[in-house]
Amino acid sequence: MKFNTKTIHGGQKPDAAYGAIMPPIYQTSTFAQTSPGEHKGYEYARSGNPTRNALEEAVASIENGKFGLAFGSGLAAIDAVLKLLKPGDEVVSTNDLYGGTYRLFTKIYEDFGIKFRFIGMKNANSIENYISKTTKLIWVETPTNPMMNIIDIVATAKIAKKHKVLFAVDNTFATPYLQQPLDLGADIVMHSATKYLGGHSDLVMGALVVKDKELADQLYFIQNASGAICGPQDAFLALRGIKTLHVRMQRHCENGRAVAEYLQSHPKIENVYWPGFINHPNHKIAKSQMKDFGGMVSFTTKGNNYKASIKIIENLKVFTLAESLGGVESLAGHPASMTHASIPKEEREKIGVVDSLIRLSVGIEDEADLIADLKQAIG
Ligand SMILES: *Cc1c(COP(=O)(O)O)cnc(C)c1O
């Protein structure tokens, strides 16, 4: 089945009871048993719920994985992966990371004795220098948030395999429409389904997808034992979102390109970060591992002018100033004070998250309205 069919049918079948084309929202905590242990496949809704399972199968299908697990948020999904580790284990992670992921790693898991090495990964081969006997996990995002760096998934997977280290990719920005990390050698794909998978800014959810049965069993054990599941209503909404993922992503990419090119041509704009530019440092890798370049674009104003950037953000009318990304509506954010405020200023600036940086999640509105909005806002 091709991707654009999988988003609608992958892992799905009409509901067994009445043939409902969408799975009903099984809003129940428990399921009747005829004799102890005898039931129709479900006993308690933390361990399994038919609506959630329908979503988990859909996510597994679009990522070309075998097993999907849905969580109450993206961070809950990352938390479940970290629970595979033991004190003394080490994680090699990209240094250009979603702020909440960085906070979870450094403020929670460092206290439990897990060590993190945050490194630049523009040259994937350099990752090998940071792997030691205690390294158990490589964690990457690509494209990265908010600097749009690209990490070579195939090259990283080779290093991970050679050293028998788990390799996880946060695929929130790209979505499986653009890249399928499991096919490129990753062991775990993670999503904040809050973003493009849900796609309508109406839910908070996370997901993991793997191919390996043993790894799936371990993660399922953690999902059930720690209990950070999502509810059936949110599972239903995410499933509905996934059905239009391919059409939405196509438009996100078209509008993202138009916005990136407009900004790059503007005399008041300094740097534009978007992997589709030929002079992007890893454009070639982006081209080889992604189908297109997505709808996320970051930029700075001339002379790293904080005040000018804040003015632009305040002037925007079609773009809404808000946290989050990946919904149908265009959003603008100021990483230094919003998504990345939990990263110390020196750390932030080392990777380019300067005070004038603005991050756009380009939505699927009419391209002309988006460009006109930026034009009037920048002035
Ligand atoms: C939002 C986000 C997360 C966290 O997901 P939540 O659903 O907000 O918990 C993780 N990684 C990336 C890249 C994100 O954008």
mmCIF file of C-alpha atoms and ligand atoms in Angstrom, residues 73-76 78 98 101 141 145 170 172-173 190 192-195 204-206 325 359, ligand 1:
data_model
loop_
_atom_site.group_PDB
_atom_site.id
_atom_site.type_symbol
_atom_site.label_atom_id
_atom_site.label_comp_id
_atom_site.label_asym_id
_atom_site.label_seq_id
_atom_site.Cartn_x
_atom_site.Cartn_y
_atom_site.Cartn_z
ATOM 1 C CA SER A 73 1.966 13.533 25.404
ATOM 2 C CA GLY A 74 5.135 13.551 23.332
ATOM 3 C CA LEU A 75 7.155 13.918 26.503
ATOM 4 C CA ALA A 76 5.415 10.905 28.046
ATOM 5 C CA ILE A 78 10.149 10.092 25.403
ATOM 6 C CA TYR A 98 13.174 20.529 21.743
ATOM 7 C CA THR A 101 13.162 17.058 25.874
ATOM 8 C CA GLU A 141 15.590 15.141 16.043
ATOM 9 C CA ASN A 145 13.950 22.447 16.530
ATOM 10 C CA ASP A 170 12.009 12.275 17.091
ATOM 11 C CA THR A 172 7.696 15.223 14.906
ATOM 12 C CA PHE A 173 8.890 17.882 12.441
ATOM 13 C CA MET A 190 8.931 9.086 18.416
ATOM 14 C CA SER A 192 4.606 14.508 19.495
ATOM 15 C CA ALA A 193 1.260 13.660 17.864
ATOM 16 C CA THR A 194 0.136 17.013 19.272
ATOM 17 C CA LYS A 195 1.724 18.506 16.164
ATOM 18 C CA VAL A 204 -1.846 16.607 23.263
ATOM 19 C CA MET A 205 -0.434 13.158 22.548
ATOM 20 C CA GLY A 206 2.735 11.170 21.976
ATOM 21 C CA LEU A 325 3.365 23.755 15.623
ATOM 22 C CA ARG A 359 10.171 30.251 14.401
HETATM 23 C C1 LIG B 1 6.237 19.374 21.045
HETATM 24 C C2 LIG B 1 7.417 18.534 20.860
HETATM 25 C C3 LIG B 1 7.760 17.530 21.788
HETATM 26 C C4 LIG B 1 6.956 17.315 23.053
HETATM 27 O O1 LIG B 1 5.674 16.855 22.790
HETATM 28 P P1 LIG B 1 4.404 17.186 23.718
HETATM 29 O O2 LIG B 1 3.279 16.534 22.978
HETATM 30 O O3 LIG B 1 4.284 18.671 23.825
HETATM 31 O O4 LIG B 1 4.677 16.564 25.044
HETATM 32 C C5 LIG B 1 8.856 16.751 21.510
HETATM 33 N N1 LIG B 1 9.611 16.933 20.403
HETATM 34 C C6 LIG B 1 9.309 17.883 19.495
HETATM 35 C C7 LIG B 1 10.176 18.039 18.293
HETATM 36 C C8 LIG B 1 8.219 18.720 19.688
HETATM 37 O O5 LIG B 1 7.954 19.677 18.795
#
